[in-house]
PDB file of C-alpha atoms in Angstrom:
ATOM      1  CA  MET D1096    -221.769 -36.589 -16.116  1.00 65.00           C
ATOM      2  CA  THR D1097    -221.642 -32.800 -15.794  1.00 74.00           C
ATOM      3  CA  ALA D1098    -219.718 -31.020 -18.553  1.00 75.00           C
ATOM      4  CA  PRO D1099    -216.750 -28.945 -17.340  1.00 85.00           C
ATOM      5  CA  ALA D1100    -217.301 -25.205 -17.041  1.00 91.00           C
ATOM      6  CA  PRO D1101    -215.309 -22.841 -19.266  1.00 95.00           C
ATOM      7  CA  VAL D1102    -212.175 -21.302 -17.794  1.00 95.00           C
ATOM      8  CA  ILE D1103    -212.699 -18.148 -19.894  1.00 96.00           C
ATOM      9  CA  GLU D1104    -215.910 -16.669 -21.308  1.00 97.00           C
ATOM     10  CA  ILE D1105    -215.650 -13.457 -23.331  1.00 96.00           C
ATOM     11  CA  SER D1106    -218.863 -11.900 -24.655  1.00 96.00           C
ATOM     12  CA  ASP D1107    -219.124  -8.724 -26.789  1.00 96.00           C
ATOM     13  CA  VAL D1108    -215.945  -7.252 -25.308  1.00 96.00           C
ATOM     14  CA  TRP D1109    -214.742  -3.886 -26.571  1.00 95.00           C
ATOM     15  CA  LYS D1110    -211.702  -1.811 -25.640  1.00 95.00           C
ATOM     16  CA  LEU D1111    -211.642   1.812 -26.785  1.00 93.00           C
ATOM     17  CA  HIS D1112    -208.859   4.349 -26.268  1.00 87.00           C
ATOM     18  CA  LYS D1113    -209.339   8.085 -26.748  1.00 85.00           C
ATOM     19  CA  LEU D1114    -206.373   9.857 -28.320  1.00 83.00           C
ATOM     20  CA  GLY D1115    -207.278  13.523 -28.536  1.00 83.00           C
ATOM     21  CA  ASP D1116    -210.405  13.712 -30.661  1.00 84.00           C
ATOM     22  CA  GLU D1117    -209.884  10.240 -32.096  1.00 88.00           C
ATOM     23  CA  VAL D1118    -211.254   6.995 -30.665  1.00 87.00           C
ATOM     24  CA  VAL D1119    -209.023   3.974 -31.261  1.00 87.00           C
ATOM     25  CA  LYS D1120    -210.822   0.632 -31.250  1.00 91.00           C
ATOM     26  CA  ALA D1121    -208.231  -1.766 -29.818  1.00 92.00           C
ATOM     27  CA  LEU D1122    -210.793  -4.549 -29.462  1.00 94.00           C
ATOM     28  CA  MET D1123    -214.243  -4.872 -31.024  1.00 94.00           C
ATOM     29  CA  ALA D1124    -217.083  -7.263 -30.153  1.00 94.00           C
ATOM     30  CA  ALA D1125    -214.754 -10.073 -29.066  1.00 95.00           C
ATOM     31  CA  GLU D1126    -216.352 -13.462 -28.383  1.00 96.00           C
ATOM     32  CA  LEU D1127    -214.258 -16.318 -26.981  1.00 96.00           C
ATOM     33  CA  THR D1128    -214.790 -19.403 -24.842  1.00 96.00           C
ATOM     34  CA  VAL D1129    -211.857 -21.470 -23.574  1.00 97.00           C
ATOM     35  CA  MET D1130    -212.316 -24.846 -21.912  1.00 95.00           C
ATOM     36  CA  PRO D1131    -210.109 -26.516 -19.275  1.00 94.00           C
ATOM     37  CA  GLY D1132    -206.887 -28.007 -20.644  1.00 93.00           C
ATOM     38  CA  GLU D1133    -206.972 -26.146 -23.972  1.00 95.00           C
ATOM     39  CA  PHE D1134    -203.876 -24.550 -25.479  1.00 95.00           C
ATOM     40  CA  VAL D1135    -205.288 -21.593 -27.391  1.00 96.00           C
ATOM     41  CA  CYS D1136    -203.112 -19.449 -29.632  1.00 96.00           C
ATOM     42  CA  LEU D1137    -204.153 -15.852 -30.357  1.00 96.00           C
ATOM     43  CA  MET D1138    -202.559 -15.318 -33.757  1.00 94.00           C
ATOM     44  CA  GLY D1139    -202.211 -12.065 -35.644  1.00 91.00           C
ATOM     45  CA  PRO D1140    -199.877  -9.200 -36.596  1.00 88.00           C
ATOM     46  CA  SER D1141    -198.832  -6.406 -34.261  1.00 87.00           C
ATOM     47  CA  GLY D1142    -201.790  -4.171 -33.461  1.00 87.00           C
ATOM     48  CA  SER D1143    -204.372  -6.887 -34.045  1.00 92.00           C
ATOM     49  CA  GLY D1144    -205.588  -6.831 -30.425  1.00 93.00           C
ATOM     50  CA  LYS D1145    -203.892  -9.991 -29.126  1.00 93.00           C
ATOM     51  CA  SER D1146    -202.136  -8.442 -26.151  1.00 92.00           C
ATOM     52  CA  THR D1147    -205.152  -6.264 -25.351  1.00 94.00           C
ATOM     53  CA  LEU D1148    -207.376  -9.335 -25.139  1.00 95.00           C
ATOM     54  CA  LEU D1149    -204.788 -11.202 -23.071  1.00 94.00           C
ATOM     55  CA  ASN D1150    -204.451  -8.278 -20.652  1.00 93.00           C
ATOM     56  CA  ILE D1151    -208.220  -8.061 -20.246  1.00 94.00           C
ATOM     57  CA  ILE D1152    -208.480 -11.784 -19.506  1.00 94.00           C
ATOM     58  CA  GLY D1153    -205.720 -11.467 -16.904  1.00 91.00           C
ATOM     59  CA  GLY D1154    -207.149  -8.341 -15.331  1.00 88.00           C
ATOM     60  CA  LEU D1155    -204.168  -6.160 -16.247  1.00 88.00           C
ATOM     61  CA  ASP D1156    -206.677  -4.018 -18.156  1.00 90.00           C
ATOM     62  CA  ARG D1157    -210.443  -3.549 -18.039  1.00 91.00           C
ATOM     63  CA  PRO D1158    -212.772  -3.662 -21.058  1.00 94.00           C
ATOM     64  CA  THR D1159    -214.719  -0.582 -22.117  1.00 94.00           C
ATOM     65  CA  LYS D1160    -217.798  -2.791 -22.291  1.00 94.00           C
ATOM     66  CA  GLY D1161    -218.732  -6.453 -22.498  1.00 96.00           C
ATOM     67  CA  THR D1162    -218.604  -9.450 -20.180  1.00 96.00           C
ATOM     68  CA  VAL D1163    -215.470 -11.272 -19.046  1.00 95.00           C
ATOM     69  CA  ARG D1164    -215.748 -14.382 -16.888  1.00 96.00           C
ATOM     70  CA  VAL D1165    -212.612 -16.091 -15.564  1.00 95.00           C
ATOM     71  CA  ALA D1166    -212.937 -19.335 -13.606  1.00 92.00           C
ATOM     72  CA  GLY D1167    -216.679 -18.735 -13.447  1.00 91.00           C
ATOM     73  CA  LYS D1168    -216.413 -15.227 -11.982  1.00 92.00           C
ATOM     74  CA  ASP D1169    -217.752 -12.108 -13.687  1.00 93.00           C
ATOM     75  CA  THR D1170    -214.730  -9.828 -13.444  1.00 90.00           C
ATOM     76  CA  ALA D1171    -216.834  -6.664 -13.709  1.00 88.00           C
ATOM     77  CA  ALA D1172    -218.421  -7.570 -10.362  1.00 89.00           C
ATOM     78  CA  LEU D1173    -215.039  -7.842  -8.628  1.00 88.00           C
ATOM     79  CA  THR D1174    -213.288  -5.079  -6.745  1.00 88.00           C
ATOM     80  CA  GLU D1175    -209.628  -4.493  -7.540  1.00 87.00           C
ATOM     81  CA  SER D1176    -208.591  -6.456  -4.445  1.00 90.00           C
ATOM     82  CA  GLN D1177    -210.930  -9.334  -5.369  1.00 90.00           C
ATOM     83  CA  PHE D1178    -209.563  -9.365  -8.917  1.00 87.00           C
ATOM     84  CA  ALA D1179    -206.014  -9.340  -7.540  1.00 87.00           C
ATOM     85  CA  ALA D1180    -206.899 -12.365  -5.409  1.00 88.00           C
ATOM     86  CA  LEU D1181    -208.355 -14.130  -8.478  1.00 88.00           C
ATOM     87  CA  ARG D1182    -205.150 -13.465 -10.436  1.00 88.00           C
ATOM     88  CA  HIS D1183    -203.036 -14.677  -7.538  1.00 86.00           C
ATOM     89  CA  ASP D1184    -204.960 -17.921  -7.086  1.00 88.00           C
ATOM     90  CA  THR D1185    -205.964 -18.743 -10.660  1.00 92.00           C
ATOM     91  CA  VAL D1186    -203.734 -17.076 -13.257  1.00 93.00           C
ATOM     92  CA  GLY D1187    -200.033 -17.430 -14.077  1.00 92.00           C
ATOM     93  CA  PHE D1188    -198.324 -14.937 -16.406  1.00 92.00           C
ATOM     94  CA  ILE D1189    -195.439 -15.428 -18.839  1.00 91.00           C
ATOM     95  CA  PHE D1190    -194.105 -12.210 -20.338  1.00 87.00           C
ATOM     96  CA  GLN D1191    -192.219 -11.588 -23.573  1.00 84.00           C
ATOM     97  CA  SER D1192    -189.373  -9.874 -21.695  1.00 86.00           C
ATOM     98  CA  TYR D1193    -189.289 -12.568 -18.948  1.00 88.00           C
ATOM     99  CA  ASN D1194    -189.659  -9.988 -16.120  1.00 91.00           C
ATOM    100  CA  LEU D1195    -187.169 -11.751 -13.870  1.00 94.00           C
ATOM    101  CA  ILE D1196    -185.486  -9.885 -11.005  1.00 95.00           C
ATOM    102  CA  PRO D1197    -181.806  -9.700 -12.039  1.00 94.00           C
ATOM    103  CA  PHE D1198    -180.282  -9.870  -8.537  1.00 95.00           C
ATOM    104  CA  LEU D1199    -182.322 -12.931  -7.498  1.00 95.00           C
ATOM    105  CA  SER D1200    -181.370 -16.503  -8.332  1.00 97.00           C
ATOM    106  CA  ALA D1201    -183.570 -18.673 -10.545  1.00 96.00           C
ATOM    107  CA  VAL D1202    -185.123 -20.425  -7.561  1.00 97.00           C
ATOM    108  CA  GLU D1203    -185.759 -17.095  -5.785  1.00 96.00           C
ATOM    109  CA  ASN D1204    -187.434 -15.721  -8.930  1.00 96.00           C
ATOM    110  CA  VAL D1205    -189.718 -18.758  -9.030  1.00 96.00           C
ATOM    111  CA  GLU D1206    -190.563 -18.334  -5.337  1.00 95.00           C
ATOM    112  CA  LEU D1207    -191.249 -14.611  -5.712  1.00 92.00           C
ATOM    113  CA  PRO D1208    -195.064 -14.664  -6.225  1.00 90.00           C
ATOM    114  CA  LEU D1209    -195.425 -16.499  -2.879  1.00 89.00           C
ATOM    115  CA  MET D1210    -192.387 -15.132  -1.066  1.00 84.00           C
ATOM    116  CA  PHE D1211    -194.449 -12.764   1.088  1.00 83.00           C
ATOM    117  CA  GLU D1212    -197.269 -15.224   1.712  1.00 83.00           C
ATOM    118  CA  PRO D1213    -197.599 -17.298   4.905  1.00 83.00           C
ATOM    119  CA  TYR D1214    -196.073 -20.405   3.337  1.00 81.00           C
ATOM    120  CA  ASP D1215    -193.594 -22.747   4.947  1.00 88.00           C
ATOM    121  CA  ARG D1216    -190.275 -21.529   3.560  1.00 89.00           C
ATOM    122  CA  ALA D1217    -188.763 -24.994   3.186  1.00 93.00           C
ATOM    123  CA  ALA D1218    -191.874 -26.299   1.404  1.00 93.00           C
ATOM    124  CA  LEU D1219    -191.860 -23.287  -0.917  1.00 93.00           C
ATOM    125  CA  ARG D1220    -188.202 -23.869  -1.757  1.00 94.00           C
ATOM    126  CA  ARG D1221    -188.884 -27.545  -2.512  1.00 95.00           C
ATOM    127  CA  ARG D1222    -191.793 -26.603  -4.767  1.00 94.00           C
ATOM    128  CA  ALA D1223    -189.702 -24.017  -6.649  1.00 95.00           C
ATOM    129  CA  ILE D1224    -186.895 -26.531  -7.191  1.00 96.00           C
ATOM    130  CA  GLU D1225    -189.399 -29.145  -8.425  1.00 94.00           C
ATOM    131  CA  LEU D1226    -190.725 -26.664 -10.988  1.00 94.00           C
ATOM    132  CA  LEU D1227    -187.239 -25.748 -12.183  1.00 94.00           C
ATOM    133  CA  GLU D1228    -186.491 -29.447 -12.557  1.00 93.00           C
ATOM    134  CA  LEU D1229    -189.757 -29.803 -14.501  1.00 91.00           C
ATOM    135  CA  VAL D1230    -188.523 -27.254 -17.064  1.00 91.00           C
ATOM    136  CA  GLY D1231    -185.035 -28.781 -17.195  1.00 91.00           C
ATOM    137  CA  LEU D1232    -183.240 -26.255 -15.000  1.00 93.00           C
ATOM    138  CA  GLY D1233    -182.531 -28.262 -11.884  1.00 93.00           C
ATOM    139  CA  HIS D1234    -178.832 -27.588 -12.434  1.00 94.00           C
ATOM    140  CA  ARG D1235    -179.337 -23.801 -12.681  1.00 94.00           C
ATOM    141  CA  ILE D1236    -181.319 -23.055  -9.511  1.00 94.00           C
ATOM    142  CA  ASP D1237    -178.650 -20.759  -8.046  1.00 96.00           C
ATOM    143  CA  HIS D1238    -177.891 -18.841 -11.253  1.00 96.00           C
ATOM    144  CA  GLN D1239    -179.027 -15.240 -11.684  1.00 96.00           C
ATOM    145  CA  PRO D1240    -180.810 -14.257 -14.938  1.00 94.00           C
ATOM    146  CA  THR D1241    -177.700 -12.439 -16.200  1.00 93.00           C
ATOM    147  CA  LYS D1242    -175.876 -15.791 -16.162  1.00 94.00           C
ATOM    148  CA  MET D1243    -178.622 -17.558 -18.116  1.00 94.00           C
ATOM    149  CA  SER D1244    -179.536 -17.736 -21.797  1.00 93.00           C
ATOM    150  CA  GLY D1245    -182.794 -16.314 -23.120  1.00 91.00           C
ATOM    151  CA  GLY D1246    -184.315 -19.775 -23.293  1.00 91.00           C
ATOM    152  CA  GLU D1247    -183.291 -20.529 -19.707  1.00 93.00           C
ATOM    153  CA  GLN D1248    -184.790 -17.244 -18.556  1.00 94.00           C
ATOM    154  CA  GLN D1249    -188.074 -18.013 -20.314  1.00 92.00           C
ATOM    155  CA  ARG D1250    -188.160 -21.502 -18.808  1.00 92.00           C
ATOM    156  CA  THR D1251    -187.591 -19.916 -15.404  1.00 95.00           C
ATOM    157  CA  ALA D1252    -190.544 -17.626 -16.138  1.00 93.00           C
ATOM    158  CA  ILE D1253    -192.671 -20.682 -16.987  1.00 93.00           C
ATOM    159  CA  ALA D1254    -191.707 -22.280 -13.664  1.00 93.00           C
ATOM    160  CA  ARG D1255    -192.584 -19.050 -11.845  1.00 94.00           C
ATOM    161  CA  SER D1256    -196.004 -18.935 -13.547  1.00 93.00           C
ATOM    162  CA  LEU D1257    -196.807 -22.339 -12.011  1.00 93.00           C
ATOM    163  CA  ILE D1258    -195.779 -21.687  -8.414  1.00 93.00           C
ATOM    164  CA  SER D1259    -199.354 -20.875  -7.325  1.00 91.00           C
ATOM    165  CA  ASN D1260    -200.796 -23.958  -9.056  1.00 90.00           C
ATOM    166  CA  PRO D1261    -202.871 -21.852 -11.468  1.00 93.00           C
ATOM    167  CA  THR D1262    -205.650 -23.245 -13.631  1.00 93.00           C
ATOM    168  CA  LEU D1263    -204.842 -20.689 -16.349  1.00 95.00           C
ATOM    169  CA  VAL D1264    -201.518 -19.500 -17.788  1.00 95.00           C
ATOM    170  CA  LEU D1265    -201.390 -16.432 -20.052  1.00 95.00           C
ATOM    171  CA  ALA D1266    -198.309 -16.087 -22.259  1.00 93.00           C
ATOM    172  CA  ASP D1267    -197.637 -12.872 -24.204  1.00 92.00           C
ATOM    173  CA  GLU D1268    -195.356 -13.538 -27.202  1.00 89.00           C
ATOM    174  CA  PRO D1269    -193.469 -16.286 -25.312  1.00 89.00           C
ATOM    175  CA  THR D1270    -191.038 -17.020 -28.166  1.00 88.00           C
ATOM    176  CA  ALA D1271    -190.450 -13.486 -29.469  1.00 85.00           C
ATOM    177  CA  ASN D1272    -186.934 -13.109 -28.049  1.00 84.00           C
ATOM    178  CA  LEU D1273    -185.805 -16.693 -28.686  1.00 87.00           C
ATOM    179  CA  ASP D1274    -184.145 -18.443 -31.598  1.00 89.00           C
ATOM    180  CA  HIS D1275    -186.250 -20.970 -33.497  1.00 88.00           C
ATOM    181  CA  ARG D1276    -184.969 -24.089 -31.771  1.00 88.00           C
ATOM    182  CA  THR D1277    -185.282 -22.642 -28.267  1.00 88.00           C
ATOM    183  CA  GLY D1278    -188.723 -21.300 -29.137  1.00 88.00           C
ATOM    184  CA  GLU D1279    -189.830 -24.792 -30.129  1.00 90.00           C
ATOM    185  CA  THR D1280    -188.667 -26.120 -26.751  1.00 90.00           C
ATOM    186  CA  VAL D1281    -190.627 -23.449 -24.878  1.00 88.00           C
ATOM    187  CA  VAL D1282    -193.776 -24.079 -26.920  1.00 89.00           C
ATOM    188  CA  ARG D1283    -193.604 -27.816 -26.282  1.00 89.00           C
ATOM    189  CA  MET D1284    -193.407 -27.064 -22.570  1.00 88.00           C
ATOM    190  CA  LEU D1285    -196.549 -24.952 -22.795  1.00 90.00           C
ATOM    191  CA  ARG D1286    -198.303 -27.746 -24.680  1.00 90.00           C
ATOM    192  CA  ASP D1287    -197.229 -30.269 -22.059  1.00 88.00           C
ATOM    193  CA  LEU D1288    -198.691 -28.098 -19.283  1.00 86.00           C
ATOM    194  CA  CYS D1289    -202.075 -28.702 -20.885  1.00 89.00           C
ATOM    195  CA  SER D1290    -201.676 -32.396 -21.651  1.00 87.00           C
ATOM    196  CA  THR D1291    -199.963 -33.556 -18.455  1.00 86.00           C
ATOM    197  CA  MET D1292    -201.027 -31.032 -15.806  1.00 86.00           C
ATOM    198  CA  GLY D1293    -204.434 -29.967 -17.108  1.00 88.00           C
ATOM    199  CA  VAL D1294    -203.455 -26.290 -17.135  1.00 92.00           C
ATOM    200  CA  THR D1295    -205.273 -24.060 -19.624  1.00 95.00           C
ATOM    201  CA  VAL D1296    -202.875 -21.941 -21.711  1.00 95.00           C
ATOM    202  CA  VAL D1297    -203.702 -18.889 -23.825  1.00 96.00           C
ATOM    203  CA  ALA D1298    -200.756 -17.452 -25.754  1.00 95.00           C
ATOM    204  CA  SER D1299    -200.596 -14.382 -27.974  1.00 93.00           C
ATOM    205  CA  THR D1300    -198.133 -14.655 -30.853  1.00 90.00           C
ATOM    206  CA  HIS D1301    -197.308 -14.071 -34.492  1.00 87.00           C
ATOM    207  CA  ASP D1302    -195.027 -17.126 -34.433  1.00 87.00           C
ATOM    208  CA  PRO D1303    -196.385 -20.075 -36.480  1.00 88.00           C
ATOM    209  CA  THR D1304    -194.404 -22.463 -34.251  1.00 86.00           C
ATOM    210  CA  VAL D1305    -196.791 -21.653 -31.398  1.00 87.00           C
ATOM    211  CA  ALA D1306    -199.810 -22.135 -33.652  1.00 88.00           C
ATOM    212  CA  ASP D1307    -198.537 -25.535 -34.780  1.00 90.00           C
ATOM    213  CA  GLU D1308    -198.512 -26.859 -31.204  1.00 90.00           C
ATOM    214  CA  ALA D1309    -201.765 -25.232 -30.051  1.00 92.00           C
ATOM    215  CA  SER D1310    -205.002 -27.181 -29.777  1.00 93.00           C
ATOM    216  CA  ARG D1311    -206.845 -24.208 -31.295  1.00 95.00           C
ATOM    217  CA  VAL D1312    -205.839 -21.071 -33.183  1.00 96.00           C
ATOM    218  CA  VAL D1313    -207.875 -17.880 -32.812  1.00 96.00           C
ATOM    219  CA  ARG D1314    -206.961 -15.404 -35.536  1.00 95.00           C
ATOM    220  CA  MET D1315    -207.194 -11.671 -34.937  1.00 95.00           C
ATOM    221  CA  LYS D1316    -207.015  -8.654 -37.225  1.00 93.00           C
ATOM    222  CA  ASP D1317    -207.584  -4.942 -36.559  1.00 93.00           C
ATOM    223  CA  GLY D1318    -209.041  -5.553 -33.101  1.00 92.00           C
ATOM    224  CA  GLN D1319    -211.401  -8.307 -34.169  1.00 94.00           C
ATOM    225  CA  ILE D1320    -211.516 -12.070 -33.914  1.00 94.00           C
ATOM    226  CA  VAL D1321    -211.856 -13.200 -37.515  1.00 91.00           C
ATOM    227  CA  ASN D1322    -212.379 -16.964 -37.146  1.00 81.00           C
TER     228      ASN D1322
END
């Protein structure tokens, strides 16, 4: 039986920023392999390189040097449009600040990544409602974000991240703006994506609650992976 291929392969990845005459090393010689269905937690204090690494994996930023492979594709060989297509088809994003459109309802926010694609509108609406029901918000489909709690907004963001049936979900500080109990609920949902749907999840955090539920913790400090 053939072993599954990694979803993410990071090899000797660096990210350097020039600030005047100074070079800031945001990421140094990063090495990371993530397999299908893993829930990997990038753990470390602010400035440790977690978000930088997450952004590079998701194509929101490019490394200064090194190799990044996502779903078997060398991202350095992709044009911007090809990388955008890879993100669209393969990667779902969950942001710390939710990034919901305030004048759209929950179900419209979930539909948004595919709203301008040639999908059957009724089928898209059914899929969005199914995802909101999956995260326990079937009763809130018509509510706008301003009428929802922080936890409900983050669960809406989780549903939105799944609308394209991604193989990989990237979550940047998913519990940062939530109270402890709500944060635990969100983290369990991320864990269940891996165990029941086979989605691979990589989350950056300094929250030990996330680390407790993850299948693997990758610790970072001063731009380096230290374990």
